[in-house]
């Protein structure tokens, strides 16, 4: 039994799509103070191997969003319906090339920490040099 079980039970009992909470409210629910690491954004990540409390909200079908470290607030957002079994693997990025690349799962051309914040205009070749003339200086010998 984990000291964070009460948080998991609280979240499982809720049907809200979004639950805004303060760190103090979470401390009241679990009956103890959160560790000092609560002031690090990584502590609130949705990585299941992060910490024991993370597994509680993930098992309850929620993930953290809008984490405000300075204001000590966050939002739990429902990612699966109540009663659904938790996923054992992270969701993979949807293929964007129709599986043309082969050799493993297809990924979006832009992924990682900037995913969703950039887009590539139709017809742009990301492999083409921006200034093709830059190499001409080396042809003179």
PDB file of C-alpha atoms in Angstrom:
ATOM      1  CA  UNK A   1       0.000   0.000   0.000  1.00  0.00           C
ATOM      2  CA  UNK A   2       1.291   3.408  -0.993  1.00  0.00           C
ATOM      3  CA  UNK A   3       0.862   6.593   0.990  1.00  0.00           C
ATOM      4  CA  UNK A   4      -0.488   8.060  -2.266  1.00  0.00           C
ATOM      5  CA  UNK A   5      -3.314   5.498  -2.579  1.00  0.00           C
ATOM      6  CA  UNK A   6      -5.858   8.076  -1.294  1.00  0.00           C
ATOM      7  CA  UNK A   7      -5.073  10.302  -4.301  1.00  0.00           C
ATOM      8  CA  UNK A   8      -5.657   7.391  -6.688  1.00  0.00           C
ATOM      9  CA  UNK A   9      -8.932   6.545  -4.938  1.00  0.00           C
ATOM     10  CA  UNK A  10     -10.031  10.183  -5.039  1.00  0.00           C
ATOM     11  CA  UNK A  11      -9.331  10.473  -8.771  1.00  0.00           C
ATOM     12  CA  UNK A  12     -10.979   7.115  -9.526  1.00  0.00           C
ATOM     13  CA  UNK A  13     -14.121   8.300  -7.762  1.00  0.00           C
ATOM     14  CA  UNK A  14     -14.386  11.354  -9.998  1.00  0.00           C
ATOM     15  CA  UNK A  15     -15.908  11.446 -13.469  1.00  0.00           C
ATOM     16  CA  UNK A  16     -14.733  14.960 -14.332  1.00  0.00           C
ATOM     17  CA  UNK A  17     -12.788  15.467 -17.546  1.00  0.00           C
ATOM     18  CA  UNK A  18     -10.534  18.026 -15.791  1.00  0.00           C
ATOM     19  CA  UNK A  19      -9.789  18.392 -12.077  1.00  0.00           C
ATOM     20  CA  UNK A  20      -7.913  21.541 -11.023  1.00  0.00           C
ATOM     21  CA  UNK A  21      -6.105  21.124  -7.715  1.00  0.00           C
ATOM     22  CA  UNK A  22      -3.567  22.893  -5.574  1.00  0.00           C
ATOM     23  CA  UNK A  23      -0.590  21.083  -4.109  1.00  0.00           C
ATOM     24  CA  UNK A  24      -2.134  21.771  -0.677  1.00  0.00           C
ATOM     25  CA  UNK A  25      -5.353  19.974  -1.699  1.00  0.00           C
ATOM     26  CA  UNK A  26      -3.319  16.946  -2.783  1.00  0.00           C
ATOM     27  CA  UNK A  27      -1.493  17.035   0.567  1.00  0.00           C
ATOM     28  CA  UNK A  28      -4.852  17.071   2.403  1.00  0.00           C
ATOM     29  CA  UNK A  29      -6.062  14.075   0.385  1.00  0.00           C
ATOM     30  CA  UNK A  30      -2.917  11.980   0.976  1.00  0.00           C
ATOM     31  CA  UNK A  31      -2.620  13.113   4.588  1.00  0.00           C
ATOM     32  CA  UNK A  32       1.007  14.196   4.394  1.00  0.00           C
ATOM     33  CA  UNK A  33       3.230  16.821   2.847  1.00  0.00           C
ATOM     34  CA  UNK A  34       4.524  16.320  -0.673  1.00  0.00           C
ATOM     35  CA  UNK A  35       8.300  16.011  -1.012  1.00  0.00           C
ATOM     36  CA  UNK A  36      10.468  19.019  -1.886  1.00  0.00           C
ATOM     37  CA  UNK A  37      10.814  17.562  -5.377  1.00  0.00           C
ATOM     38  CA  UNK A  38       7.268  18.821  -6.004  1.00  0.00           C
ATOM     39  CA  UNK A  39       8.963  22.096  -6.975  1.00  0.00           C
ATOM     40  CA  UNK A  40      10.568  20.415 -10.003  1.00  0.00           C
ATOM     41  CA  UNK A  41       8.488  20.117 -13.165  1.00  0.00           C
ATOM     42  CA  UNK A  42       9.857  16.621 -13.831  1.00  0.00           C
ATOM     43  CA  UNK A  43       8.214  15.342 -10.642  1.00  0.00           C
ATOM     44  CA  UNK A  44       4.811  16.068 -12.207  1.00  0.00           C
ATOM     45  CA  UNK A  45       5.610  14.332 -15.512  1.00  0.00           C
ATOM     46  CA  UNK A  46       3.386  11.519 -16.696  1.00  0.00           C
ATOM     47  CA  UNK A  47       6.228   9.010 -16.921  1.00  0.00           C
ATOM     48  CA  UNK A  48       5.041   5.893 -15.022  1.00  0.00           C
ATOM     49  CA  UNK A  49       8.554   5.174 -13.765  1.00  0.00           C
ATOM     50  CA  UNK A  50       8.860   8.711 -12.372  1.00  0.00           C
ATOM     51  CA  UNK A  51       7.525   8.179  -8.854  1.00  0.00           C
ATOM     52  CA  UNK A  52       4.897   6.286  -6.858  1.00  0.00           C
ATOM     53  CA  UNK A  53       2.383   9.135  -6.972  1.00  0.00           C
ATOM     54  CA  UNK A  54       2.579   9.325 -10.772  1.00  0.00           C
ATOM     55  CA  UNK A  55       1.427   5.718 -11.030  1.00  0.00           C
ATOM     56  CA  UNK A  56      -1.601   6.595  -8.873  1.00  0.00           C
ATOM     57  CA  UNK A  57      -2.963   9.277 -11.198  1.00  0.00           C
ATOM     58  CA  UNK A  58      -2.115   7.273 -14.321  1.00  0.00           C
ATOM     59  CA  UNK A  59      -3.861   4.162 -12.932  1.00  0.00           C
ATOM     60  CA  UNK A  60      -6.901   6.302 -12.146  1.00  0.00           C
ATOM     61  CA  UNK A  61      -7.041   7.347 -15.811  1.00  0.00           C
ATOM     62  CA  UNK A  62      -5.639  10.874 -15.480  1.00  0.00           C
ATOM     63  CA  UNK A  63      -2.541  12.746 -16.525  1.00  0.00           C
ATOM     64  CA  UNK A  64      -1.158  16.056 -15.317  1.00  0.00           C
ATOM     65  CA  UNK A  65      -1.467  19.227 -17.380  1.00  0.00           C
ATOM     66  CA  UNK A  66      -0.998  22.936 -16.795  1.00  0.00           C
ATOM     67  CA  UNK A  67       1.453  22.395 -13.959  1.00  0.00           C
ATOM     68  CA  UNK A  68       2.122  25.768 -12.308  1.00  0.00           C
ATOM     69  CA  UNK A  69       5.083  25.228 -10.002  1.00  0.00           C
ATOM     70  CA  UNK A  70       5.211  28.824  -8.729  1.00  0.00           C
ATOM     71  CA  UNK A  71       1.461  28.892  -8.041  1.00  0.00           C
ATOM     72  CA  UNK A  72       1.529  25.307  -6.728  1.00  0.00           C
ATOM     73  CA  UNK A  73      -1.412  24.250  -8.878  1.00  0.00           C
ATOM     74  CA  UNK A  74      -2.100  21.730 -11.633  1.00  0.00           C
ATOM     75  CA  UNK A  75      -4.879  20.140 -13.630  1.00  0.00           C
ATOM     76  CA  UNK A  76      -5.523  16.413 -13.859  1.00  0.00           C
ATOM     77  CA  UNK A  77      -7.076  15.556 -17.244  1.00  0.00           C
ATOM     78  CA  UNK A  78      -8.864  12.300 -17.938  1.00  0.00           C
ATOM     79  CA  UNK A  79      -7.114  10.244 -20.623  1.00  0.00           C
ATOM     80  CA  UNK A  80      -9.215   7.092 -20.452  1.00  0.00           C
ATOM     81  CA  UNK A  81     -12.726   6.275 -19.341  1.00  0.00           C
ATOM     82  CA  UNK A  82     -13.412   4.978 -15.845  1.00  0.00           C
ATOM     83  CA  UNK A  83     -13.190   1.215 -15.728  1.00  0.00           C
ATOM     84  CA  UNK A  84     -10.930   0.940 -18.792  1.00  0.00           C
ATOM     85  CA  UNK A  85      -7.707  -0.926 -18.199  1.00  0.00           C
ATOM     86  CA  UNK A  86      -4.612   1.265 -18.066  1.00  0.00           C
ATOM     87  CA  UNK A  87      -2.321   1.064 -21.068  1.00  0.00           C
ATOM     88  CA  UNK A  88       0.906  -0.846 -20.477  1.00  0.00           C
ATOM     89  CA  UNK A  89       2.826   1.043 -23.130  1.00  0.00           C
ATOM     90  CA  UNK A  90       3.143   4.647 -24.152  1.00  0.00           C
ATOM     91  CA  UNK A  91       1.011   5.625 -27.131  1.00  0.00           C
ATOM     92  CA  UNK A  92       3.011   5.761 -30.323  1.00  0.00           C
ATOM     93  CA  UNK A  93       2.962   8.695 -32.684  1.00  0.00           C
ATOM     94  CA  UNK A  94       0.540   8.211 -35.575  1.00  0.00           C
ATOM     95  CA  UNK A  95       2.207   7.427 -38.882  1.00  0.00           C
ATOM     96  CA  UNK A  96       2.409  10.408 -41.186  1.00  0.00           C
ATOM     97  CA  UNK A  97       4.103   8.803 -44.160  1.00  0.00           C
ATOM     98  CA  UNK A  98       1.681   5.952 -44.707  1.00  0.00           C
ATOM     99  CA  UNK A  99       4.294   3.476 -43.502  1.00  0.00           C
ATOM    100  CA  UNK A 100       6.544   4.274 -46.466  1.00  0.00           C
ATOM    101  CA  UNK A 101       9.810   4.488 -44.524  1.00  0.00           C
ATOM    102  CA  UNK A 102       9.874   0.913 -43.222  1.00  0.00           C
ATOM    103  CA  UNK A 103      12.172  -0.344 -40.502  1.00  0.00           C
ATOM    104  CA  UNK A 104      10.103   0.406 -37.420  1.00  0.00           C
ATOM    105  CA  UNK A 105       7.185   2.575 -36.398  1.00  0.00           C
ATOM    106  CA  UNK A 106       6.662   5.730 -38.413  1.00  0.00           C
ATOM    107  CA  UNK A 107       7.049   9.018 -36.574  1.00  0.00           C
ATOM    108  CA  UNK A 108       5.960  12.488 -37.282  1.00  0.00           C
ATOM    109  CA  UNK A 109       8.779  14.512 -38.852  1.00  0.00           C
ATOM    110  CA  UNK A 110       8.657  16.855 -35.873  1.00  0.00           C
ATOM    111  CA  UNK A 111       8.591  15.079 -32.532  1.00  0.00           C
ATOM    112  CA  UNK A 112       9.950  15.459 -29.063  1.00  0.00           C
ATOM    113  CA  UNK A 113       9.776  18.527 -26.864  1.00  0.00           C
ATOM    114  CA  UNK A 114       8.610  20.757 -29.734  1.00  0.00           C
ATOM    115  CA  UNK A 115       5.891  18.366 -30.975  1.00  0.00           C
ATOM    116  CA  UNK A 116       2.782  20.277 -31.899  1.00  0.00           C
ATOM    117  CA  UNK A 117       4.447  23.696 -31.863  1.00  0.00           C
ATOM    118  CA  UNK A 118       5.892  23.586 -35.386  1.00  0.00           C
ATOM    119  CA  UNK A 119       4.453  22.780 -38.783  1.00  0.00           C
ATOM    120  CA  UNK A 120       6.002  22.320 -42.193  1.00  0.00           C
ATOM    121  CA  UNK A 121       4.355  24.007 -45.160  1.00  0.00           C
ATOM    122  CA  UNK A 122       3.104  21.715 -47.916  1.00  0.00           C
ATOM    123  CA  UNK A 123       5.791  20.988 -50.503  1.00  0.00           C
ATOM    124  CA  UNK A 124       8.770  22.010 -48.338  1.00  0.00           C
ATOM    125  CA  UNK A 125      11.727  19.608 -48.599  1.00  0.00           C
ATOM    126  CA  UNK A 126      13.449  19.571 -45.218  1.00  0.00           C
ATOM    127  CA  UNK A 127      16.473  17.771 -46.679  1.00  0.00           C
ATOM    128  CA  UNK A 128      17.223  20.457 -49.297  1.00  0.00           C
ATOM    129  CA  UNK A 129      19.882  23.005 -48.247  1.00  0.00           C
ATOM    130  CA  UNK A 130      18.457  26.459 -47.594  1.00  0.00           C
ATOM    131  CA  UNK A 131      21.382  28.081 -49.421  1.00  0.00           C
ATOM    132  CA  UNK A 132      22.583  25.616 -52.094  1.00  0.00           C
ATOM    133  CA  UNK A 133      25.297  28.048 -53.210  1.00  0.00           C
ATOM    134  CA  UNK A 134      27.187  27.815 -49.892  1.00  0.00           C
ATOM    135  CA  UNK A 135      29.173  24.839 -51.113  1.00  0.00           C
ATOM    136  CA  UNK A 136      30.388  26.533 -54.282  1.00  0.00           C
ATOM    137  CA  UNK A 137      33.301  28.168 -52.443  1.00  0.00           C
ATOM    138  CA  UNK A 138      34.846  24.694 -52.003  1.00  0.00           C
ATOM    139  CA  UNK A 139      34.718  23.817 -55.714  1.00  0.00           C
ATOM    140  CA  UNK A 140      37.446  26.395 -56.542  1.00  0.00           C
ATOM    141  CA  UNK A 141      40.016  24.195 -54.862  1.00  0.00           C
TER     142      UNK A 141
END
